[in-house]
Short mmCIF file of C-alpha atoms and ligand atoms in Angstrom, two decimals:
data_model
loop_
_atom_site.label_atom_id
_atom_site.label_comp_id
_atom_site.label_asym_id
_atom_site.label_seq_id
_atom_site.Cartn_x
_atom_site.Cartn_y
_atom_site.Cartn_z
CA MET A 28 16.73 118.86 -78.47
CA LYS A 29 13.48 118.51 -76.53
CA LYS A 30 15.28 116.16 -74.15
CA ILE A 31 17.97 118.77 -73.43
CA VAL A 32 15.32 121.41 -72.62
CA VAL A 33 13.55 118.95 -70.32
CA LEU A 34 16.83 118.08 -68.62
CA ALA A 35 17.70 121.77 -68.28
CA LEU A 36 14.30 122.49 -66.73
CA LEU A 37 14.72 119.52 -64.43
CA ALA A 38 18.14 120.77 -63.34
CA LEU A 39 16.69 124.25 -62.77
CA SER A 40 13.77 122.97 -60.71
CA LEU A 41 16.11 120.76 -58.68
CA SER A 42 18.33 123.73 -57.96
CA LEU A 43 15.26 125.73 -56.89
CA VAL A 44 14.23 122.90 -54.59
CA GLY A 45 17.80 122.93 -53.30
CA THR A 46 17.60 126.64 -52.52
CA ALA A 47 14.36 126.20 -50.59
CA ALA A 48 15.77 123.28 -48.63
CA ILE A 49 18.81 125.20 -47.43
CA ALA A 50 16.88 128.36 -46.46
CA ASP A 51 17.82 128.94 -42.86
CA ILE A 52 17.71 131.32 -39.95
CA VAL A 53 20.86 133.30 -40.81
CA GLY A 54 19.97 136.82 -41.94
CA THR A 55 16.30 136.55 -40.88
CA SER A 56 14.91 138.63 -38.02
CA HIS A 57 15.43 135.51 -35.85
CA ASP A 58 19.18 135.92 -36.43
CA LEU A 59 19.72 138.19 -33.44
CA THR A 60 23.45 138.51 -34.18
CA SER A 61 22.43 140.80 -37.05
CA ASN A 62 20.40 143.05 -34.73
CA THR A 63 22.61 145.95 -33.73
CA THR A 64 20.46 146.98 -30.76
CA VAL A 65 21.08 143.69 -28.97
CA LEU A 66 23.52 144.15 -26.10
CA THR A 67 24.83 140.61 -26.32
CA ASN A 68 25.59 141.18 -29.99
CA ALA A 69 28.94 142.50 -28.84
CA GLY A 70 31.27 139.76 -30.01
CA ASN A 71 28.54 137.15 -30.35
CA THR A 72 28.42 135.35 -33.67
CA GLN A 73 26.41 132.37 -32.39
CA VAL A 74 23.00 132.54 -34.06
CA CYS A 75 21.61 129.52 -32.21
CA ALA A 76 22.69 130.71 -28.74
CA TYR A 77 19.73 133.07 -28.35
CA CYS A 78 17.47 130.03 -28.17
CA HIS A 79 19.52 126.84 -27.69
CA THR A 80 22.48 125.78 -25.56
CA PRO A 81 24.54 122.58 -25.73
CA HIS A 82 24.58 122.21 -21.91
CA ASP A 83 22.52 123.17 -18.86
CA ALA A 84 19.36 123.84 -20.84
CA SER A 85 16.13 125.05 -19.23
CA ALA A 86 14.68 122.62 -16.72
CA THR A 87 11.30 124.35 -16.69
CA ASN A 88 10.82 124.39 -20.47
CA SER A 89 12.20 120.94 -21.14
CA THR A 90 9.78 120.26 -24.02
CA THR A 91 11.56 122.76 -26.30
CA PRO A 92 14.89 121.19 -27.31
CA LEU A 93 17.94 122.43 -25.33
CA TRP A 94 16.15 125.69 -24.54
CA ASN A 95 18.43 128.60 -23.57
CA HIS A 96 16.04 131.53 -23.20
CA GLU A 97 14.96 132.92 -19.84
CA ASP A 98 11.36 131.80 -19.24
CA THR A 99 8.49 134.24 -19.07
CA GLN A 100 6.61 134.31 -15.74
CA ALA A 101 3.58 136.09 -17.18
CA THR A 102 -0.04 135.09 -16.66
CA TYR A 103 -2.05 134.84 -19.88
CA THR A 104 -5.64 135.26 -20.94
CA MET A 105 -6.33 132.33 -23.26
CA TYR A 106 -8.67 132.25 -26.26
CA SER A 107 -12.24 131.31 -25.48
CA SER A 108 -15.45 131.19 -27.48
CA PRO A 109 -18.85 129.48 -27.21
CA SER A 110 -18.22 127.62 -30.49
CA LEU A 111 -14.84 126.22 -29.46
CA ASP A 112 -15.25 122.43 -29.33
CA MET A 113 -11.75 121.21 -28.63
CA THR A 114 -9.94 121.42 -25.30
CA ILE A 115 -7.70 124.43 -24.71
CA ALA A 116 -5.13 124.48 -21.87
CA GLY A 117 -5.37 127.03 -19.05
CA SER A 118 -1.97 128.49 -19.98
CA PRO A 119 0.41 128.23 -22.96
CA ALA A 120 2.49 125.05 -23.15
CA GLY A 121 6.06 124.16 -24.23
CA VAL A 122 6.83 125.50 -27.68
CA SER A 123 4.34 128.37 -27.43
CA LEU A 124 5.88 129.45 -24.13
CA ALA A 125 9.26 129.43 -25.88
CA CYS A 126 7.96 131.91 -28.47
CA LEU A 127 6.20 133.97 -25.83
CA SER A 128 9.40 134.24 -23.78
CA CYS A 129 10.34 136.83 -26.42
CA HIS A 130 7.00 137.73 -27.99
CA ASP A 131 4.93 138.65 -24.90
CA GLY A 132 7.31 141.57 -24.36
CA THR A 133 8.00 140.80 -20.67
CA VAL A 134 11.49 139.29 -21.06
CA ALA A 135 14.34 140.77 -23.11
CA ALA A 136 15.02 138.84 -26.32
CA ASP A 137 18.69 138.58 -25.34
CA GLN A 138 18.02 137.39 -21.75
CA LEU A 139 19.62 133.94 -21.81
CA LEU A 140 20.27 131.13 -19.37
CA ASN A 141 23.82 130.56 -20.65
CA TYR A 142 25.68 133.28 -22.51
CA PRO A 143 28.30 132.18 -25.06
CA SER A 144 31.81 132.55 -23.69
CA GLY A 145 33.08 136.12 -23.92
CA VAL A 146 29.54 137.54 -23.98
CA ASN A 147 27.68 138.86 -20.96
CA GLY A 148 24.11 139.66 -20.01
CA PRO A 149 21.80 141.03 -18.91
CA GLY A 150 19.61 141.39 -21.98
CA ILE A 151 18.23 144.80 -22.91
CA PHE A 152 16.31 144.30 -26.14
CA THR A 153 12.56 143.74 -25.86
CA VAL A 154 10.40 142.57 -28.75
CA GLY A 155 6.79 143.59 -29.20
CA GLY A 156 4.24 141.16 -30.45
CA LEU A 157 1.28 139.47 -28.89
CA GLY A 158 1.47 140.63 -25.27
CA THR A 159 -0.13 138.46 -22.58
CA ASP A 160 -3.74 138.76 -23.74
CA LEU A 161 -4.06 135.85 -26.16
CA SER A 162 -7.87 136.02 -26.28
CA ASN A 163 -7.70 137.89 -29.60
CA ASP A 164 -5.20 135.48 -31.17
CA HIS A 165 -5.75 132.12 -32.89
CA PRO A 166 -6.10 129.48 -30.11
CA ILE A 167 -2.88 127.70 -29.10
CA SER A 168 -2.11 124.90 -26.63
CA LEU A 169 -5.23 123.25 -27.93
CA THR A 170 -5.72 119.51 -28.40
CA TYR A 171 -6.33 118.78 -32.09
CA ASN A 172 -9.17 116.28 -31.90
CA VAL A 173 -11.29 115.87 -35.04
CA THR A 174 -13.84 113.72 -33.21
CA GLN A 175 -14.88 116.90 -31.34
CA ASP A 176 -15.39 118.92 -34.53
CA ALA A 177 -15.86 117.30 -37.95
CA ASP A 178 -14.87 120.48 -39.81
CA PHE A 179 -11.19 119.57 -39.52
CA VAL A 180 -8.72 117.55 -41.60
CA ALA A 181 -7.72 114.31 -39.86
CA PRO A 182 -4.10 114.28 -38.68
CA VAL A 183 -1.57 111.72 -39.93
CA GLY A 184 0.55 110.78 -36.93
CA SER A 185 1.55 114.09 -35.32
CA GLN A 186 1.03 116.18 -38.47
CA VAL A 187 -1.89 117.77 -40.31
CA ASN A 188 -1.04 118.28 -43.99
CA GLY A 189 2.61 118.49 -42.97
CA LEU A 190 1.99 120.97 -40.11
CA GLN A 191 3.62 119.78 -36.88
CA LEU A 192 1.54 119.08 -33.77
CA PHE A 193 3.51 119.17 -30.51
CA GLY A 194 3.43 117.87 -26.94
CA GLY A 195 4.04 114.43 -25.46
CA THR A 196 0.97 113.08 -27.24
CA GLY A 197 1.79 114.82 -30.55
CA ASP A 198 -1.63 116.47 -30.83
CA GLN A 199 -1.15 120.04 -29.61
CA VAL A 200 -1.59 123.12 -31.82
CA GLU A 201 1.17 125.55 -30.80
CA CYS A 202 2.78 128.64 -32.38
CA GLY A 203 5.25 126.31 -34.07
CA THR A 204 2.41 124.49 -35.85
CA CYS A 205 1.83 127.47 -38.15
CA HIS A 206 5.27 129.08 -37.82
CA SER A 207 8.71 127.72 -38.70
CA VAL A 208 11.00 129.59 -36.35
CA HIS A 209 14.14 128.82 -38.39
CA ASP A 210 12.89 129.55 -41.88
CA ASN A 211 11.41 132.78 -43.25
CA THR A 212 10.86 131.55 -46.83
CA ASN A 213 7.12 132.12 -46.32
CA GLU A 214 6.99 135.41 -44.39
CA PRO A 215 6.36 135.87 -41.54
CA PHE A 216 8.07 132.56 -40.64
CA LEU A 217 5.12 130.47 -41.84
CA ARG A 218 5.25 126.68 -42.28
CA MET A 219 3.62 127.12 -45.69
CA SER A 220 2.43 130.00 -47.86
CA ASN A 221 -0.95 131.33 -46.82
CA ALA A 222 -1.82 132.41 -50.38
CA GLY A 223 -5.47 131.58 -50.96
CA SER A 224 -5.64 130.89 -47.19
CA ALA A 225 -3.82 127.59 -47.87
CA LEU A 226 -2.41 127.49 -44.33
CA CYS A 227 -5.87 127.87 -42.77
CA LEU A 228 -7.34 125.26 -45.13
CA ALA A 229 -4.61 122.77 -44.22
CA CYS A 230 -6.66 122.19 -41.05
CA HIS A 231 -10.05 123.82 -41.46
CA ILE A 232 -12.65 122.33 -43.81
CA LYS A 233 -14.60 125.45 -44.68
C1 HEC B 2 14.58 132.47 -32.12
C2 HEC B 2 14.78 131.22 -31.45
C3 HEC B 2 15.54 130.11 -32.13
C4 HEC B 2 16.76 130.17 -32.74
C5 HEC B 2 17.64 131.39 -32.89
C6 HEC B 2 17.08 128.83 -33.14
N1 HEC B 2 16.07 127.98 -32.79
FE1 HEC B 2 16.01 125.95 -33.03
N2 HEC B 2 14.14 125.87 -32.20
C7 HEC B 2 13.48 126.95 -31.68
C8 HEC B 2 12.18 126.51 -31.21
C9 HEC B 2 11.13 127.38 -30.56
C10 HEC B 2 12.11 125.12 -31.46
C11 HEC B 2 10.92 124.19 -31.16
C12 HEC B 2 9.79 124.43 -32.13
C13 HEC B 2 9.98 123.83 -33.48
O1 HEC B 2 10.57 122.74 -33.59
O2 HEC B 2 9.52 124.44 -34.44
C14 HEC B 2 13.36 124.74 -32.08
C15 HEC B 2 13.69 123.46 -32.48
C16 HEC B 2 14.94 123.08 -32.95
C17 HEC B 2 15.31 121.74 -33.28
C18 HEC B 2 14.43 120.50 -33.15
C19 HEC B 2 13.31 120.48 -34.15
C20 HEC B 2 13.76 120.54 -35.55
O3 HEC B 2 13.37 121.49 -36.25
O4 HEC B 2 14.57 119.70 -35.98
C21 HEC B 2 16.60 121.78 -33.71
C22 HEC B 2 17.46 120.60 -34.15
C23 HEC B 2 17.03 123.16 -33.69
N3 HEC B 2 15.99 123.93 -33.21
C24 HEC B 2 18.27 123.62 -34.04
C25 HEC B 2 18.65 124.96 -34.14
C26 HEC B 2 19.95 125.42 -34.64
C27 HEC B 2 21.08 124.49 -35.08
C28 HEC B 2 19.94 126.78 -34.58
C29 HEC B 2 21.01 127.75 -35.05
C30 HEC B 2 21.42 127.61 -36.45
C31 HEC B 2 18.63 127.17 -34.05
N4 HEC B 2 17.89 126.04 -33.82
C32 HEC B 2 18.25 128.47 -33.79
C33 HEC B 2 13.93 128.24 -31.62
C34 HEC B 2 15.10 128.72 -32.16
C1 HEC B 3 15.02 134.96 -28.69
C2 HEC B 3 13.81 135.72 -28.91
C3 HEC B 3 12.77 135.16 -29.86
C4 HEC B 3 12.15 133.94 -29.79
C5 HEC B 3 12.37 132.83 -28.79
C6 HEC B 3 11.20 133.92 -30.87
N1 HEC B 3 11.26 135.09 -31.58
FE1 HEC B 3 10.11 135.61 -33.16
N2 HEC B 3 11.15 137.36 -33.36
C7 HEC B 3 12.14 137.80 -32.51
C8 HEC B 3 12.67 139.06 -32.99
C9 HEC B 3 13.78 139.88 -32.34
C10 HEC B 3 11.95 139.38 -34.16
C11 HEC B 3 12.12 140.62 -35.04
C12 HEC B 3 10.90 141.47 -34.99
C13 HEC B 3 10.92 142.55 -33.96
O1 HEC B 3 11.98 143.12 -33.67
O2 HEC B 3 9.83 142.87 -33.42
C14 HEC B 3 11.01 138.28 -34.37
C15 HEC B 3 10.10 138.20 -35.41
C16 HEC B 3 9.12 137.22 -35.55
C17 HEC B 3 8.10 137.19 -36.57
C18 HEC B 3 7.99 138.16 -37.71
C19 HEC B 3 7.30 139.41 -37.28
C20 HEC B 3 7.19 140.40 -38.40
O3 HEC B 3 6.37 141.30 -38.26
O4 HEC B 3 7.91 140.27 -39.40
C21 HEC B 3 7.32 136.09 -36.33
C22 HEC B 3 6.11 135.64 -37.11
C23 HEC B 3 7.86 135.43 -35.17
N3 HEC B 3 8.95 136.13 -34.72
C24 HEC B 3 7.32 134.29 -34.63
C25 HEC B 3 7.94 133.53 -33.63
C26 HEC B 3 7.49 132.22 -33.19
C27 HEC B 3 6.25 131.53 -33.70
C28 HEC B 3 8.36 131.78 -32.25
C29 HEC B 3 8.39 130.44 -31.56
C30 HEC B 3 8.32 129.25 -32.42
C31 HEC B 3 9.34 132.86 -32.06
N4 HEC B 3 9.05 133.88 -32.93
C32 HEC B 3 10.37 132.84 -31.13
C33 HEC B 3 12.59 137.15 -31.39
C34 HEC B 3 12.22 135.89 -30.99
C1 HEC B 4 -3.22 129.06 -36.82
C2 HEC B 4 -1.95 129.51 -37.27
C3 HEC B 4 -1.13 130.39 -36.37
C4 HEC B 4 -0.81 130.17 -35.05
C5 HEC B 4 -1.21 129.02 -34.17
C6 HEC B 4 0.04 131.28 -34.66
N1 HEC B 4 0.22 132.14 -35.72
FE1 HEC B 4 1.35 133.82 -35.73
N2 HEC B 4 0.71 134.26 -37.59
C7 HEC B 4 -0.02 133.41 -38.40
C8 HEC B 4 -0.21 134.02 -39.68
C9 HEC B 4 -0.94 133.41 -40.88
C10 HEC B 4 0.45 135.28 -39.63
C11 HEC B 4 0.54 136.32 -40.73
C12 HEC B 4 -0.64 137.24 -40.69
C13 HEC B 4 -0.56 138.17 -41.86
O1 HEC B 4 -0.75 137.72 -42.98
O2 HEC B 4 -0.29 139.34 -41.62
C14 HEC B 4 1.01 135.39 -38.30
C15 HEC B 4 1.72 136.49 -37.83
C16 HEC B 4 2.45 136.51 -36.66
C17 HEC B 4 3.33 137.60 -36.24
C18 HEC B 4 3.60 138.86 -37.04
C19 HEC B 4 3.01 140.10 -36.43
C20 HEC B 4 1.54 140.05 -36.21
O3 HEC B 4 1.13 140.16 -35.04
O4 HEC B 4 0.78 139.89 -37.20
C21 HEC B 4 3.87 137.22 -35.04
C22 HEC B 4 4.87 138.00 -34.20
C23 HEC B 4 3.32 135.93 -34.71
N3 HEC B 4 2.45 135.53 -35.71
C24 HEC B 4 3.63 135.21 -33.59
C25 HEC B 4 2.93 134.09 -33.15
C26 HEC B 4 3.08 133.49 -31.83
C27 HEC B 4 4.05 133.95 -30.77
C28 HEC B 4 2.20 132.46 -31.77
C29 HEC B 4 1.87 131.59 -30.58
C30 HEC B 4 1.49 132.30 -29.36
C31 HEC B 4 1.53 132.39 -33.05
N4 HEC B 4 1.99 133.40 -33.86
C32 HEC B 4 0.57 131.43 -33.40
C33 HEC B 4 -0.53 132.17 -38.04
C34 HEC B 4 -0.47 131.62 -36.78
C1 HEC B 5 -2.99 123.34 -37.28
C2 HEC B 5 -4.36 123.45 -37.66
C3 HEC B 5 -4.96 124.81 -37.84
C4 HEC B 5 -4.56 125.82 -38.70
C5 HEC B 5 -3.39 125.80 -39.64
C6 HEC B 5 -5.49 126.90 -38.51
N1 HEC B 5 -6.41 126.56 -37.58
FE1 HEC B 5 -7.93 127.70 -36.92
N2 HEC B 5 -8.35 126.35 -35.49
C7 HEC B 5 -7.78 125.11 -35.37
C8 HEC B 5 -8.41 124.40 -34.28
C9 HEC B 5 -8.07 122.99 -33.85
C10 HEC B 5 -9.37 125.28 -33.73
C11 HEC B 5 -10.33 124.99 -32.58
C12 HEC B 5 -11.61 124.46 -33.18
C13 HEC B 5 -12.68 124.09 -32.20
O1 HEC B 5 -12.38 123.86 -31.02
O2 HEC B 5 -13.84 124.04 -32.60
C14 HEC B 5 -9.30 126.50 -34.52
C15 HEC B 5 -10.08 127.61 -34.28
C16 HEC B 5 -10.20 128.66 -35.15
C17 HEC B 5 -11.19 129.72 -35.03
C18 HEC B 5 -12.13 129.93 -33.86
C19 HEC B 5 -13.29 129.00 -33.89
C20 HEC B 5 -14.21 129.20 -32.73
O3 HEC B 5 -15.19 128.43 -32.70
O4 HEC B 5 -14.02 130.05 -31.85
C21 HEC B 5 -11.05 130.51 -36.13
C22 HEC B 5 -11.90 131.72 -36.50
C23 HEC B 5 -9.94 129.98 -36.91
N3 HEC B 5 -9.47 128.86 -36.28
C24 HEC B 5 -9.46 130.52 -38.05
C25 HEC B 5 -8.27 130.15 -38.67
C26 HEC B 5 -7.61 130.89 -39.70
C27 HEC B 5 -8.14 132.18 -40.30
C28 HEC B 5 -6.48 130.22 -40.01
C29 HEC B 5 -5.41 130.60 -41.00
C30 HEC B 5 -4.73 131.88 -40.72
C31 HEC B 5 -6.43 129.04 -39.16
N4 HEC B 5 -7.54 129.03 -38.36
C32 HEC B 5 -5.45 128.08 -39.19
C33 HEC B 5 -6.79 124.60 -36.16
C34 HEC B 5 -6.11 125.29 -37.13
#
C-alpha cells in the first residue's frame, strides 16, 4: 500500500517536473502573435519570428543567435558606483542589446529585419521598460570576476548557480543572466524564483 502511494507521488512529481520543463514562450507576453496591437500580427502566427530568423540574421548583433530584430542605435548611460569592483563595459553588449532593442523604447517591438512571408512592416508597437538611462538598473555587460570582489559565488564554467554568463569568454552578466526570455514560469521571466531573494543570493554572498 505504502509503495503504491510512493509510486503515485513519484508519478505526480515527475509530471510536475514535466510541466515545468515544457513551459515555453507561447501565451506569455513575449508571444507577440497574441498581442492585438501589433501591426505585424495580421496573419503572423510565427512566435519566434519577432526575435529570430532562419536566414539573413543580424550582422551587427551576431552574438545573439540568428537575431531578427532591428537594432537600437541609442546611446546609454551605464551603471556606475564608487564601490563597483568589477569591470563594466562602456555600452551594453550582445544579449542585453537584444533585449534593449525592444525595452529601451526607441525601436518598435515589431520592427524586424526579415518579416515572415505574407507579413509586412514597418513596426508600430513600442514597449516601455528601462529607457536608455541604465544608471538606476542592476549593472549589465559586466565581467563576473570573483578575484575582484570576494563577496561573490565562484562560477562553474560559464554559469553561477545555474545562471548563464554570456559573451565570447563566458563571463559577462547580461539581462539574460537573470531573465529567461522564453519562459515566464518565474514571473517576470526570471531564471529562478526570487523568493527569499534567492536569485540575488545565487551570486551575492551577503
Ligand atoms: C522576445 C524575443 C525572443 C523570442 C520571441 C524568441 N527568442 Fe529565442 N532567444 C532570444 C534571446 C534574447 C536569446 C539569447 C539570450 C538567451 O539565450 O537567453 C535567445 C536564444 C535562443 C536560443 C539559443 C539559446 C538557448 O536557449 O538554447 C535558441 C535555440 C532560441 N532562442 C530559440 C527560440 C525559438 C525556437 C523561439 C520560438 C519558439 C524563440 N527562440 C523565440 C529572444 C527570443
Ligand atoms: C521583440 C521585442 C522584445 C524583445 C527582444 C524582448 N522583449 Fe521583453 N517584452 C516585450 C513585450 C512586448 C513585453 C510585454 C510587456 C509590455 O507590453 O510592456 C515584454 C515583457 C517583458 C518582461 C515582463 C514585464 C512585466 O512587467 O511583466 C520582462 C521581464 C522582459 N520582457 C524582459 C526581457 C529581456 C530580459 C529580454 C532579453 C533577454 C527581452 N525582454 C527581450 C518585448 C520584447
Ligand atoms: C541581476 C538580475 C537582473 C538583471 C541583470 C536584469 N534584471 Fe530585469 N528584473 C530582475 C528582477 C528580479 C525583476 C523583478 C523585480 C520585481 O520583483 O518586481 C526584474 C524586472 C524586470 C522588468 C519588469 C518591469 C520592471 O521594470 O520592473 C523588465 C522589463 C526587466 N526586468 C528587463 C530587464 C532588462 C532589459 C535587463 C537588461 C538591460 C534586465 N532586466 C536585467 C532582475 C534582473
Ligand atoms: C549573475 C550574478 C548576479 C545576480 C543574480 C545579482 N547580482 Fe547584483 N551584482 C553582480 C555583480 C557581478 C555586481 C558588481 C559587483 C562589483 O563590481 O563589486 C553586482 C552589483 C550589485 C549592486 C551594486 C554594488 C555596487 O557596489 O555598486 C547591488 C546593490 C546588487 N548587485 C544587488 C543585487 C540584487 C538586489 C540582486 C537580486 C535582484 C542581484 N544583485 C542579483 C552580480 C549579480
